[in-house]
Short mmCIF file of C-alpha atoms in Angstrom, two decimals:
data_model
loop_
_atom_site.label_atom_id
_atom_site.label_comp_id
_atom_site.label_asym_id
_atom_site.label_seq_id
_atom_site.Cartn_x
_atom_site.Cartn_y
_atom_site.Cartn_z
CA GLU A 1 -0.07 0.01 0.29
CA PRO A 2 1.49 3.11 -0.74
CA GLU A 3 2.69 5.58 2.20
CA VAL A 4 3.77 9.11 3.15
CA THR A 5 6.89 9.11 3.83
CA GLN A 6 8.73 11.67 6.57
CA THR A 7 12.55 12.30 7.87
CA PRO A 8 13.86 12.39 9.83
CA SER A 9 11.71 10.73 12.57
CA HIS A 10 13.12 12.75 15.23
CA GLN A 11 15.32 15.52 15.16
CA VAL A 12 16.57 17.85 18.06
CA THR A 13 17.26 21.12 17.47
CA GLN A 14 18.48 24.27 19.35
CA MET A 15 16.21 27.31 19.84
CA GLY A 16 16.53 29.59 17.42
CA GLN A 17 17.86 27.13 14.50
CA GLU A 18 15.84 26.91 11.46
CA VAL A 19 14.45 23.41 10.77
CA ILE A 20 13.34 21.59 7.61
CA LEU A 21 11.11 18.47 7.48
CA ARG A 22 10.57 16.69 4.94
CA CYS A 23 7.74 14.69 3.16
CA VAL A 24 7.16 12.40 0.21
CA PRO A 25 3.78 12.18 -0.31
CA ILE A 26 2.15 9.63 -2.25
CA SER A 27 2.83 10.10 -6.12
CA ASN A 28 -0.58 10.72 -7.55
CA HIS A 29 -2.00 12.80 -4.73
CA LEU A 30 -2.50 16.52 -5.53
CA TYR A 31 -3.44 17.75 -1.96
CA PHE A 32 -1.26 18.15 0.64
CA TYR A 33 -1.12 18.93 4.59
CA TRP A 34 0.76 19.51 7.50
CA TYR A 35 -0.67 18.82 10.88
CA ARG A 36 1.41 19.18 14.31
CA GLN A 37 0.20 16.84 17.68
CA ILE A 38 1.70 18.36 20.87
CA LEU A 39 2.17 15.48 23.08
CA GLY A 40 -0.81 13.93 24.32
CA GLN A 41 -2.95 16.70 22.90
CA LYS A 42 -5.53 17.03 19.61
CA VAL A 43 -3.82 16.83 15.99
CA GLU A 44 -3.84 20.21 14.81
CA PHE A 45 -4.42 21.77 11.19
CA LEU A 46 -1.25 24.11 9.87
CA VAL A 47 -1.48 23.98 6.37
CA SER A 48 -3.16 22.59 3.15
CA PHE A 49 -1.31 23.34 -0.11
CA TYR A 50 -2.51 22.41 -3.62
CA ASN A 51 -1.62 23.67 -7.37
CA ASN A 52 1.73 24.21 -5.61
CA GLU A 53 0.03 27.33 -3.41
CA ILE A 54 -1.09 27.38 -0.27
CA SER A 55 -4.53 26.62 -0.23
CA GLU A 56 -5.57 27.38 3.81
CA LYS A 57 -3.34 28.13 6.80
CA SER A 58 -4.18 27.87 10.23
CA GLU A 59 -3.08 30.91 13.03
CA ILE A 60 -0.67 28.47 14.17
CA PHE A 61 1.33 28.76 10.62
CA ASP A 62 2.61 32.45 11.11
CA ASP A 63 5.56 33.90 9.29
CA GLN A 64 8.02 31.76 10.86
CA PHE A 65 6.43 28.32 9.27
CA SER A 66 6.61 28.04 5.31
CA VAL A 67 6.45 25.06 3.00
CA GLU A 68 7.50 24.18 -0.52
CA ARG A 69 7.12 21.60 -3.00
CA PRO A 70 10.33 22.13 -4.47
CA ASP A 71 10.52 19.27 -6.85
CA GLY A 72 7.39 17.74 -7.70
CA SER A 73 8.03 15.01 -4.98
CA ASN A 74 8.94 16.38 -2.23
CA PHE A 75 6.91 18.68 0.44
CA THR A 76 9.23 20.57 2.82
CA LEU A 77 8.10 22.35 6.28
CA LYS A 78 10.75 25.14 7.46
CA ILE A 79 10.23 26.81 10.57
CA ARG A 80 12.74 29.79 10.55
CA SER A 81 13.41 29.78 14.06
CA THR A 82 12.21 27.56 16.35
CA LYS A 83 10.66 28.21 19.90
CA LEU A 84 10.08 25.63 22.57
CA GLU A 85 6.47 25.96 22.05
CA ASP A 86 7.28 24.13 18.89
CA SER A 87 8.39 20.93 20.25
CA ALA A 88 5.48 18.66 18.74
CA MET A 89 4.76 15.72 16.30
CA TYR A 90 4.77 16.78 12.87
CA PHE A 91 2.46 15.06 10.38
CA CYS A 92 2.34 15.41 6.75
CA ALA A 93 -0.31 14.09 4.94
CA SER A 94 -1.63 13.73 1.16
CA SER A 95 -4.81 13.14 -0.77
CA VAL A 96 -6.56 12.66 -4.02
CA TYR A 97 -9.59 14.99 -3.34
CA GLY A 98 -9.11 16.56 -0.30
CA TYR A 99 -10.80 13.95 1.95
CA GLY A 100 -9.60 10.04 2.62
CA TYR A 101 -6.06 11.12 3.29
CA THR A 102 -2.88 9.22 4.14
CA PHE A 103 -0.62 10.60 6.95
CA GLY A 104 3.00 9.97 7.59
CA SER A 105 4.12 8.59 10.70
CA GLY A 106 5.61 12.05 11.84
CA THR A 107 8.38 13.73 12.82
CA ARG A 108 9.05 14.25 16.32
CA LEU A 109 10.81 17.61 16.76
CA THR A 110 12.29 18.49 20.28
CA VAL A 111 13.46 22.26 20.55
CA VAL A 112 15.35 22.43 23.49
CA GLN B 1 -17.79 27.07 15.99
CA GLN B 2 -14.84 25.28 14.18
CA GLN B 3 -14.63 22.74 17.24
CA VAL B 4 -15.41 19.26 17.55
CA LYS B 5 -15.87 17.90 21.24
CA GLN B 6 -14.90 14.23 21.76
CA SER B 7 -15.53 12.15 24.55
CA PRO B 8 -14.47 10.16 26.58
CA GLN B 9 -11.09 11.02 27.21
CA SER B 10 -10.43 7.66 28.23
CA LEU B 11 -11.99 3.82 28.05
CA ILE B 12 -11.16 0.54 29.05
CA VAL B 13 -13.39 -2.30 27.54
CA GLN B 14 -13.08 -6.05 28.14
CA LYS B 15 -12.36 -8.13 24.96
CA GLY B 16 -15.40 -8.86 23.12
CA GLY B 17 -17.17 -5.94 24.55
CA ILE B 18 -18.38 -2.96 22.61
CA SER B 19 -16.34 0.11 22.75
CA ILE B 20 -18.51 3.52 22.08
CA ILE B 21 -16.88 6.93 20.96
CA ASN B 22 -18.96 9.73 20.96
CA CYS B 23 -18.47 13.47 19.14
CA ALA B 24 -20.60 16.83 18.55
CA TYR B 25 -20.03 19.45 16.05
CA GLU B 26 -21.80 22.71 15.94
CA ASN B 27 -20.43 23.66 12.26
CA THR B 28 -23.33 22.68 9.97
CA ALA B 29 -21.25 23.28 7.05
CA PHE B 30 -19.53 20.16 8.29
CA ASP B 31 -20.01 17.47 5.38
CA TYR B 32 -17.70 14.81 5.99
CA PHE B 33 -16.81 13.12 9.10
CA PRO B 34 -13.82 10.69 9.13
CA TRP B 35 -12.82 8.28 12.25
CA TYR B 36 -8.72 8.04 12.93
CA GLN B 37 -6.80 5.44 14.81
CA GLN B 38 -3.51 6.09 15.83
CA PHE B 39 -1.11 3.66 17.32
CA PRO B 40 2.35 4.92 19.79
CA GLY B 41 4.75 6.58 17.51
CA LYS B 42 2.39 6.38 14.28
CA GLY B 43 0.56 8.40 12.29
CA PRO B 44 -3.48 8.59 12.04
CA ALA B 45 -4.86 6.17 9.79
CA LEU B 46 -8.34 6.58 8.07
CA LEU B 47 -10.49 3.90 9.69
CA ILE B 48 -14.00 4.90 8.20
CA ALA B 49 -15.81 7.93 7.08
CA ILE B 50 -19.29 8.96 6.91
CA ARG B 51 -21.46 11.91 4.94
CA PRO B 52 -24.42 13.32 6.81
CA ASP B 53 -27.06 12.05 4.35
CA VAL B 54 -26.62 8.75 5.51
CA SER B 55 -27.22 7.52 9.54
CA GLU B 56 -25.27 4.74 9.66
CA LYS B 57 -21.73 2.99 7.99
CA LYS B 58 -20.68 -0.04 8.45
CA GLU B 59 -17.23 -1.38 7.86
CA GLY B 60 -16.43 -4.83 9.70
CA ARG B 61 -16.29 -4.51 13.29
CA PHE B 62 -16.63 -0.64 13.03
CA THR B 63 -19.78 1.28 12.71
CA ILE B 64 -20.91 4.80 12.89
CA SER B 65 -23.82 6.52 13.51
CA PHE B 66 -25.04 10.02 12.19
CA ASN B 67 -27.15 11.81 13.87
CA LYS B 68 -27.48 15.17 11.83
CA SER B 69 -30.21 16.93 13.92
CA ALA B 70 -28.50 16.49 17.13
CA LYS B 71 -24.99 16.85 15.66
CA GLN B 72 -23.54 13.98 17.07
CA PHE B 73 -21.86 10.91 15.34
CA SER B 74 -20.36 8.21 17.29
CA LEU B 75 -17.80 4.89 16.33
CA HIS B 76 -18.83 1.39 17.98
CA ILE B 77 -16.46 -0.70 18.02
CA MET B 78 -18.22 -4.62 18.12
CA ASP B 79 -16.40 -7.40 19.27
CA SER B 80 -13.41 -5.04 20.62
CA GLN B 81 -10.08 -6.78 20.55
CA PRO B 82 -6.90 -5.91 22.26
CA GLY B 83 -5.13 -5.04 18.85
CA ASP B 84 -7.71 -2.08 19.22
CA SER B 85 -5.97 -0.61 21.92
CA ALA B 86 -5.35 2.89 20.19
CA THR B 87 -6.36 6.28 20.31
CA TYR B 88 -9.06 7.50 18.16
CA PHE B 89 -9.93 10.74 17.18
CA CYS B 90 -12.86 12.10 15.21
CA ALA B 91 -12.65 14.64 13.26
CA ALA B 92 -15.18 16.98 10.60
CA SER B 93 -14.27 19.04 7.30
CA THR B 94 -15.63 20.77 4.86
CA GLN B 95 -15.67 19.32 1.13
CA GLY B 96 -16.40 20.96 -1.84
CA SER B 97 -14.78 22.82 -4.77
CA SER B 98 -13.98 25.77 -2.54
CA ASN B 99 -12.98 24.09 -0.03
CA THR B 100 -9.24 22.32 1.19
CA GLY B 101 -10.13 19.32 2.96
CA LYS B 102 -8.70 20.98 6.32
CA LEU B 103 -9.61 18.43 9.13
CA ILE B 104 -10.77 19.67 12.50
CA PHE B 105 -10.10 16.67 14.89
CA GLY B 106 -11.82 15.97 18.69
CA GLN B 107 -9.16 15.87 21.56
CA GLY B 108 -8.88 11.92 20.92
CA THR B 109 -10.14 8.74 22.86
CA THR B 110 -7.57 6.34 24.24
CA LEU B 111 -9.05 2.95 24.44
CA GLN B 112 -7.32 -0.07 26.26
CA VAL B 113 -9.27 -3.44 25.24
CA LYS B 114 -8.26 -5.71 28.28
CA PRO B 115 -7.76 -9.45 27.66
#
């Protein structure tokens, strides 16, 4: 069964550093998403991406965050200057139609 | 109005029993209601989903019941097994060409099925 692949599985970074979380969505999917889950809490929407542009973003997705689909296969989330409160699991997801999507296994980001 | 409220927060069921998790929403524009199952260290996996034009959907041991007038939906796991022990999330979104498929998740229910 096709999978959404995320790398790395765990990233530790110093506060103030930039991080890039990488995702390879399922190849024929057209909609791409990033969600995050702070430990023990619910999954929260960050951003959706369709037709090479952001289609919707949440209040969490401020100027410190950006997304890119640089080469038609990868989908990245960049956090420019990490804060302690950015520590969370970050999930990438993709779908064909904008529903029924497949999530990756996540990247655990720890900001120290 | 964008919230989805889920209960209970945790649930312990004996093997063979029925697990019931409930969700409520306020936004009447929601028209797609999936349930996700999440094991530790993994991403959420789509379990079953329903649209508001039907009141019930069944897939194997998993059934969604939907009450449009009450704005509530629930997941029933029949003959619960220890392998069903996981965290379950309900979610809701608004479909349609002008929408992005953003999911609003409930707070999650940790299910433990005792052997």
